[in-house]
CSV table of C-alpha atoms in Angstrom, one decimal:
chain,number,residue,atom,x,y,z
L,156,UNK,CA,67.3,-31.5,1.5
L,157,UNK,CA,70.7,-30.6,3.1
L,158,UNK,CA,71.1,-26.2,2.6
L,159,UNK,CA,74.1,-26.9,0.6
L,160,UNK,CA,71.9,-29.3,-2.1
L,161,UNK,CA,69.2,-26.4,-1.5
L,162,UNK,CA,71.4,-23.5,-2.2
L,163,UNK,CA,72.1,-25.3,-5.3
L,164,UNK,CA,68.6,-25.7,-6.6
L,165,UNK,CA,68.0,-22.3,-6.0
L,166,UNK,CA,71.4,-21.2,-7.6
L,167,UNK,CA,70.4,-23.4,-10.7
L,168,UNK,CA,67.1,-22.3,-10.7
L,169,UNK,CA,67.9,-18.8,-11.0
L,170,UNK,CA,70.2,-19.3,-14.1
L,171,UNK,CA,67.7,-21.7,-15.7
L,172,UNK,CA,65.9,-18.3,-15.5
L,173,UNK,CA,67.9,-16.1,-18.2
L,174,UNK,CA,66.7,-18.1,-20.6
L,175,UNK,CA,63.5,-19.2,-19.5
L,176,UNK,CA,60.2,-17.9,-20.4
L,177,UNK,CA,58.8,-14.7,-18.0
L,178,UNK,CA,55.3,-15.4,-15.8
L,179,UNK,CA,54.6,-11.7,-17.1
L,180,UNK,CA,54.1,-10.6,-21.1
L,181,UNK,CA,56.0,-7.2,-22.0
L,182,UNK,CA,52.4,-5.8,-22.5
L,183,UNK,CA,51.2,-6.4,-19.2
L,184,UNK,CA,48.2,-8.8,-20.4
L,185,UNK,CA,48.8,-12.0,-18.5
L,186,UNK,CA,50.4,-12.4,-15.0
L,187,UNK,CA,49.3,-12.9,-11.5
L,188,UNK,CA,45.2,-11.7,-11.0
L,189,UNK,CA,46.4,-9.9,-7.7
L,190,UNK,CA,48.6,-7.4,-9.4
L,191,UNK,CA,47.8,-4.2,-11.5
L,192,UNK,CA,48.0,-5.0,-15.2
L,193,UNK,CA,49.6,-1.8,-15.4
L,194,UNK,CA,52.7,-2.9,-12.5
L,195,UNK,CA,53.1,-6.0,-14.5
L,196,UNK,CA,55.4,-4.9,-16.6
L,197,UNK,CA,58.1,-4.0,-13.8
L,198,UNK,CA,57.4,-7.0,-11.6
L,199,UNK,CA,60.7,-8.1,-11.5
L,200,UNK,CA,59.8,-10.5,-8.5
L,201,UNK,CA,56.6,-11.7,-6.4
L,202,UNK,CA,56.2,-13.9,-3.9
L,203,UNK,CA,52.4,-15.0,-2.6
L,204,UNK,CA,53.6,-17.7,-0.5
L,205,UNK,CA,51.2,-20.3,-2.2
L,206,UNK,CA,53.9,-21.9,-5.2
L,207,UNK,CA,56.1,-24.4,-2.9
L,208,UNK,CA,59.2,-25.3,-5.9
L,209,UNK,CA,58.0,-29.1,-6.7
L,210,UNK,CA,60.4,-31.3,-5.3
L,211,UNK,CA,61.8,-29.1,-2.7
L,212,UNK,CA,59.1,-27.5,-0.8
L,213,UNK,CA,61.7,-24.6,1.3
L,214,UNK,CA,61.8,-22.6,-2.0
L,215,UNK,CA,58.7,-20.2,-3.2
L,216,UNK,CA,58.7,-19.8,-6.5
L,217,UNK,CA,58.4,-16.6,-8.3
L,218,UNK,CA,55.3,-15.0,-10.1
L,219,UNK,CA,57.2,-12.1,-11.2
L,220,UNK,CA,59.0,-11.8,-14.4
L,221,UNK,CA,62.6,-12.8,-13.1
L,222,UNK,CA,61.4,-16.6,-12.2
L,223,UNK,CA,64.1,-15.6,-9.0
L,224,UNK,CA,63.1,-18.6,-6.4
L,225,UNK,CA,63.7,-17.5,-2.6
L,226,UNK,CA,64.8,-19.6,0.4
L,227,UNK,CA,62.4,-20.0,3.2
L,228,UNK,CA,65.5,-19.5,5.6
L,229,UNK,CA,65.4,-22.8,8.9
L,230,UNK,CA,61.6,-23.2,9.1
L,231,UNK,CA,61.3,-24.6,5.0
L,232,UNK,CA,57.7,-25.2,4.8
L,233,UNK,CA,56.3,-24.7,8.3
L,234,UNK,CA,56.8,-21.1,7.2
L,235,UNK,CA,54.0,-21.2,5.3
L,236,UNK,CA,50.6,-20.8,7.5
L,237,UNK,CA,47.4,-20.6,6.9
L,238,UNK,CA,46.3,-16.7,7.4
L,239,UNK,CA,43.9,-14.1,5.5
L,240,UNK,CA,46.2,-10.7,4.5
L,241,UNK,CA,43.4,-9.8,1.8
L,242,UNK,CA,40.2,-11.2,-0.1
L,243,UNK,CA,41.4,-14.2,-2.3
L,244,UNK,CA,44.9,-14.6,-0.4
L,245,UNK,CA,46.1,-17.6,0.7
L,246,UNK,CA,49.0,-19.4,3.0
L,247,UNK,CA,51.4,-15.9,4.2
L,248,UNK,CA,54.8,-15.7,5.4
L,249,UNK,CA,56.1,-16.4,8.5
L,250,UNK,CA,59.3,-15.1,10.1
L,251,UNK,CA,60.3,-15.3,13.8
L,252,UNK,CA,63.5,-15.3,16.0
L,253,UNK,CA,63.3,-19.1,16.7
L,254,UNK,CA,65.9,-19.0,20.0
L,255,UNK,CA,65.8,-15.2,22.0
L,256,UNK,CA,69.0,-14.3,23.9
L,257,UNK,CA,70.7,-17.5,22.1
L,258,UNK,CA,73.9,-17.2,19.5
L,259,UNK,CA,73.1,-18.8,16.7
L,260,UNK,CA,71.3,-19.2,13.2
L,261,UNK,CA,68.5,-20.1,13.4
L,262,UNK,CA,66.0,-17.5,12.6
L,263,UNK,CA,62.9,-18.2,10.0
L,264,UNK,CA,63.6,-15.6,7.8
L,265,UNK,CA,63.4,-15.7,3.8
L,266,UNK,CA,65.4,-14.5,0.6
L,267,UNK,CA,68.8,-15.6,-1.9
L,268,UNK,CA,71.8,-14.2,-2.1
L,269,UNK,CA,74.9,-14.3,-4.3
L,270,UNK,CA,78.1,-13.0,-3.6
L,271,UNK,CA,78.7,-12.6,-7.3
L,272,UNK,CA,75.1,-10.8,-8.0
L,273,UNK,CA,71.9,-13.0,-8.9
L,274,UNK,CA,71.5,-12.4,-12.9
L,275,UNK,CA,67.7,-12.7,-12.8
L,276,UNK,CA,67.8,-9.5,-10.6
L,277,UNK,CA,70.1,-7.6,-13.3
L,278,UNK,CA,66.6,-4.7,-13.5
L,279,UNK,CA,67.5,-3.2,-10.3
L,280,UNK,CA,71.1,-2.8,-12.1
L,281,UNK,CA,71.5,0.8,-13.9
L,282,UNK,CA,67.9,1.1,-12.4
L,283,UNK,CA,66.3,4.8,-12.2
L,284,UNK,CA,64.0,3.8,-9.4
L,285,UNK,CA,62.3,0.9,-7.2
L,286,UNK,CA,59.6,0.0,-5.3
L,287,UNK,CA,59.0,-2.8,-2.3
L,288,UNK,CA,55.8,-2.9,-1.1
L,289,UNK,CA,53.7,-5.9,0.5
L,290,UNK,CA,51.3,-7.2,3.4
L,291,UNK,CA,52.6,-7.3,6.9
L,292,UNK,CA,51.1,-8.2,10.5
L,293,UNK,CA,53.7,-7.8,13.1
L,294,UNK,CA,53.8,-9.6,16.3
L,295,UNK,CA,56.4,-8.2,18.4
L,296,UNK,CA,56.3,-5.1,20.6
L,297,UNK,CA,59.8,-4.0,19.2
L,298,UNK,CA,63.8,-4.8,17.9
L,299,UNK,CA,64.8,-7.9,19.5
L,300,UNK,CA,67.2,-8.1,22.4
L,301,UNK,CA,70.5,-6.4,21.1
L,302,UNK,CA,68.8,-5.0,17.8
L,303,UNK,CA,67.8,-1.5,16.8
L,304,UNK,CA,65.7,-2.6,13.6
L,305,UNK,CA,62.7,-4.7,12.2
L,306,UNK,CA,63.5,-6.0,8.9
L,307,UNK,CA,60.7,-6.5,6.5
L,308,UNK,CA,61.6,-6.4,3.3
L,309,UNK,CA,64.6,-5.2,0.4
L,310,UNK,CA,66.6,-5.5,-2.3
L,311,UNK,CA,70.6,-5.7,-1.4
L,312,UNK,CA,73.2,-3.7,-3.2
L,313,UNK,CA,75.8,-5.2,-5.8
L,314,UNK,CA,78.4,-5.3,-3.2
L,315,UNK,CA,76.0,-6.7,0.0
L,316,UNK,CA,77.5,-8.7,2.6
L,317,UNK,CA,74.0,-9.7,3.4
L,318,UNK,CA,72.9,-6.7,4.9
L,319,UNK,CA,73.4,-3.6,2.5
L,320,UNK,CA,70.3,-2.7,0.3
L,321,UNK,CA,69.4,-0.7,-2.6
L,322,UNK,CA,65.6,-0.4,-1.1
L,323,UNK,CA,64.6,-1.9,1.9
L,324,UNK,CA,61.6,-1.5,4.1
L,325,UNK,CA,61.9,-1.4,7.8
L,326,UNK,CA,61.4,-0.4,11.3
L,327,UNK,CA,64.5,1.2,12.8
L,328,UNK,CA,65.7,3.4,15.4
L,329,UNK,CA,66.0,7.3,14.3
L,330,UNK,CA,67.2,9.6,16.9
L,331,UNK,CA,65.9,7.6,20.0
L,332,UNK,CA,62.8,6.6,17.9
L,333,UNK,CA,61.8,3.5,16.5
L,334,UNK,CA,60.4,4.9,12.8
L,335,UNK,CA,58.5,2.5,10.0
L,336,UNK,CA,61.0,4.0,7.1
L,337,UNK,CA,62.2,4.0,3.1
L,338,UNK,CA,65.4,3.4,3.4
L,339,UNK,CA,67.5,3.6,0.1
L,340,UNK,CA,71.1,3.8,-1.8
L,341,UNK,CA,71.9,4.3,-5.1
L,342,UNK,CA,75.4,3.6,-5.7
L,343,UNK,CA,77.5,0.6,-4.1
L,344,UNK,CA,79.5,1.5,-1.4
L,345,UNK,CA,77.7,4.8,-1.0
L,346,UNK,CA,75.5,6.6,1.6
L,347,UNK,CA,72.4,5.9,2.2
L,348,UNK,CA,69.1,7.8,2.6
L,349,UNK,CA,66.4,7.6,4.8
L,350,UNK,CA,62.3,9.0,4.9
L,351,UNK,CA,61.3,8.0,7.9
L,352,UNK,CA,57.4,8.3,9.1
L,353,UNK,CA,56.0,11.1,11.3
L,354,UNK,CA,53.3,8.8,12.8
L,355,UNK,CA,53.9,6.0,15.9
L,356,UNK,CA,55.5,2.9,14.1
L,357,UNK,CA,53.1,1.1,16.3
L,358,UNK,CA,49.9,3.1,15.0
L,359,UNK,CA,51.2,2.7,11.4
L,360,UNK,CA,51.3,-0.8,12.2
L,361,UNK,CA,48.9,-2.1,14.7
L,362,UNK,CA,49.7,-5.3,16.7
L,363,UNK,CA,48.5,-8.7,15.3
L,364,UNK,CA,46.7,-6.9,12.4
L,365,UNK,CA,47.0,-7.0,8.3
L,366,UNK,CA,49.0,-3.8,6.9
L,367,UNK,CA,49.8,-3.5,3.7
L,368,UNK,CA,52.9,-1.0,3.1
L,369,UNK,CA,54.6,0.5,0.2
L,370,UNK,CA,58.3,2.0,-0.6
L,371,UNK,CA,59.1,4.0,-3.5
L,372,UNK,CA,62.4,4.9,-4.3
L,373,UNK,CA,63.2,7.6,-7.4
L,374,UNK,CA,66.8,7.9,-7.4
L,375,UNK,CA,66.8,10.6,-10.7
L,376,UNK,CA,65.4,13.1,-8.4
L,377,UNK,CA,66.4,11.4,-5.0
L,378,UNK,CA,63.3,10.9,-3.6
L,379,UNK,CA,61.3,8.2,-1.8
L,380,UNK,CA,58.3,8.2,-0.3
L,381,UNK,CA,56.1,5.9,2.0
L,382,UNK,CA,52.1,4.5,1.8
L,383,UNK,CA,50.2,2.8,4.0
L,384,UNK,CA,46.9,0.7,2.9
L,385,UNK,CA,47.4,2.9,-0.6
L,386,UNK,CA,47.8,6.4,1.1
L,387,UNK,CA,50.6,8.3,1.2
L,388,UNK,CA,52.4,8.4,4.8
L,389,UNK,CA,54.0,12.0,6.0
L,390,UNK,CA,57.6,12.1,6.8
L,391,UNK,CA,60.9,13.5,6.0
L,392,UNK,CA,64.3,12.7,5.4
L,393,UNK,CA,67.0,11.4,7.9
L,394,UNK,CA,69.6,13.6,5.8
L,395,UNK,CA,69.6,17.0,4.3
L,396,UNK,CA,72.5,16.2,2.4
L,397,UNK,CA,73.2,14.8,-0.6
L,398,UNK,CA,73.8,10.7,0.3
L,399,UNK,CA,73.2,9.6,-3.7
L,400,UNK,CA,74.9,12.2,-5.4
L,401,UNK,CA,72.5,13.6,-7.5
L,402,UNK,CA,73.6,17.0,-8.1
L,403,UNK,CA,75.7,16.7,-11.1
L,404,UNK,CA,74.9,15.5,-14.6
L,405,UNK,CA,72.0,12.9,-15.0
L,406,UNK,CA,70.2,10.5,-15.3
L,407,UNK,CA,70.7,9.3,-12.0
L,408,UNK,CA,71.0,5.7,-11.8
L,409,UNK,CA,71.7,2.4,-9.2
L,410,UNK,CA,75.2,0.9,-9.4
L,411,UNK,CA,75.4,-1.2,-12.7
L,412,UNK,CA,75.9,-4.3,-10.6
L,413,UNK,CA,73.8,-7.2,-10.1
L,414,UNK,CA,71.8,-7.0,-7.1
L,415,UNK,CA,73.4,-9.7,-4.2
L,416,UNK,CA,69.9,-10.6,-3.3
L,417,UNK,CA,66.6,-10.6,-1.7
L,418,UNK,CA,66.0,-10.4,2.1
L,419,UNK,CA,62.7,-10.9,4.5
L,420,UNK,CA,62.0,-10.7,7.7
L,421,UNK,CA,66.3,-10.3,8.5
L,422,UNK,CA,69.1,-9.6,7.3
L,423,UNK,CA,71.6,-11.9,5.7
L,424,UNK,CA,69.5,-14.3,3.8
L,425,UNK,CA,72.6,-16.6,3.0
L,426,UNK,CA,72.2,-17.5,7.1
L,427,UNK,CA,75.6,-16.7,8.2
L,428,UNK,CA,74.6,-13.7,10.8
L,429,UNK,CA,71.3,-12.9,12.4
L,430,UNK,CA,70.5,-9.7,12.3
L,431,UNK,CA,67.1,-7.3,13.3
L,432,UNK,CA,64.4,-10.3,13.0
L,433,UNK,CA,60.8,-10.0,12.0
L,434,UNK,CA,58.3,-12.0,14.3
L,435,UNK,CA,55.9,-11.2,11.5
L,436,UNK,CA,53.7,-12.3,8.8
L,437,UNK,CA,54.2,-11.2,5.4
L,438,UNK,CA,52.1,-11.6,2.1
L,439,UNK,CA,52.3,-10.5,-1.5
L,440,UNK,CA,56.0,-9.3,-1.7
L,441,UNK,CA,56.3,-7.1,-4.6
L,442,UNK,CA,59.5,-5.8,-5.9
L,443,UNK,CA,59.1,-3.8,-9.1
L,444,UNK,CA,62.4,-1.8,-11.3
L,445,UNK,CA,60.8,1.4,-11.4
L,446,UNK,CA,59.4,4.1,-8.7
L,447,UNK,CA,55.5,3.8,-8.4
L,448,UNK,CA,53.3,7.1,-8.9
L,449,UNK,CA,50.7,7.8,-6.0
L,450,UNK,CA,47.7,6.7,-8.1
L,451,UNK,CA,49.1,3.4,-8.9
L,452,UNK,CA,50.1,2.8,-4.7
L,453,UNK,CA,46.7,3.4,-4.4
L,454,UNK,CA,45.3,1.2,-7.7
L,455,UNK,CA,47.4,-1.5,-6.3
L,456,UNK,CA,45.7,-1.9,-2.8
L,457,UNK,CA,42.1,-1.0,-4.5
L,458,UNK,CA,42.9,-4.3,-6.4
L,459,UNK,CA,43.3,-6.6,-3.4
């Protein structure tokens, strides 16, 4: 199928959604057998790479609650590949920079984006906190020619051109160093935030190995924190300031905008710009509406 017709599916498949009935019951009950009955409940979207839309195999439907299908960006359904992230998974992710040192776009990346807000992403509007967490093996031995950043995975702000988030995951350059950090704003058009690891990005995440990686975000008390394979990761903030502007009345809360979209593996999921690729594979991509505690991190990887 041409993008244009595909963009349209998804576009129509994500309003079809507001009125649709949710993979996950209020209580928490029913829902994927890979998450934690008690996430379920704030799995606004999921993604295990193994529910090909029928009829147009490039989009992954969504096992969350917001039924909000995602693009497998150039590669469609070669994405897909057979891999093991944990007992009982199936195909993963793949994303890669298809053409090094070449202008172009072309990149295997994944996501949607709206420039007037995705409705079935309205939770992460007015939203006191988030979480992005999911399986990743990395392939590459750093940023890509003329990049300073990995993308993995995030939620993009109400005003994103492609690229701003509201909680992203990623590898980036801090200082001189490349850091696995939480990276985080709460109002559009604001300042970010940023907890960056203490630990070698390249011992947090091991070469051609099977990681599986959490982000918090708790923008009522302006904090985030990372976990690695359900343990919480030491770091500190990029900024002793205060980027979301906490310090006045609360609650604290995101921009009351629909977020723009979903990116993986890249920025700018509606394929106009390539920016800090992911040769990486990537497996159950949770994004939840509220800031995870500690104990469920850890609950969560105890139940893959």
């Amino acid at each position: 199928m041409p993008r244009t017709g595909r963009v349209a599916v998804v576009v129509a498949a994500v309003l079809a959604a507001t009125t649709a009935p949710s993979p996950v019951s209020a209580g928490g009950d029913a829902g994927p057998r890979d998450v934690h009955p008690a996430l379920r409940p704030n799995l606004v979207a999921y993604y295990d790479f193994d529910h090909p839309l029928p009829g147009d195999p490039a989009l992954e439907q969504d096992q969350g609650r917001s039924s909000t299908e995602i693009e497998l960006v150039n590669g469609g359904t070669a994405m897909r590949v057979a891999d093991r992230a944990y007992p009982g998974g199936g195909r993963v992710l793949q994303t890669r920079q298809v053409n090094p040192g070449v202008t172009g776009n072309d990149d295997w990346k994944a996501g949607i984006y709206s420039a007037s807000g995705v409705r079935t992403l309205r939770p992460f509007s007015n939203a006191e906190g988030t979480t992005v967490m999911g399986w990743f093996k990395r392939s590459m031995d750093g940023p890509a020619a003329g990049f300073n950043a990995i993308g993995l995975a995030g939620v993009l702000t109400g005003d994103s051109d492609g690229h701003a988030v509201r909680a992203l995951l990623e590898l980036i350059d801090v200082n001189g160093t490349l850091k696995l950090v939480a990276l985080g704003r709460r109002l559009d058009g604001g300042n970010s935030q940023t907890f960056a690891a203490d630990e070698d990005w390249r011992t947090l995440l091991p070469k051609d190995k099977w990681v599986h990686l959490t982000a918090t975000f708790d923008f009522t008390t302006g904090t985030m924190a990372l976990y690695r394979d359900g343990k919480a990761v030491p770091g500190s903030y990029t900024r002793a300031d205060d980027p979301w502007l906490i310090n006045g009345p609360g609650p604290h809360v995101t921009s009351a905008a629909d977020a723009r979209g979903i990116k993986i593996g890249g920025s700018f999921p509606q394929n106009t710009v390539e920016r800090n690729p992911c040769e990486c594979r990537m497996d159950a991509l949770m994004f939840l509406d509220r800031s995870l505690t500690a104990r469920e991190v850890a609950n969560q990887f105890r139940r893959f």
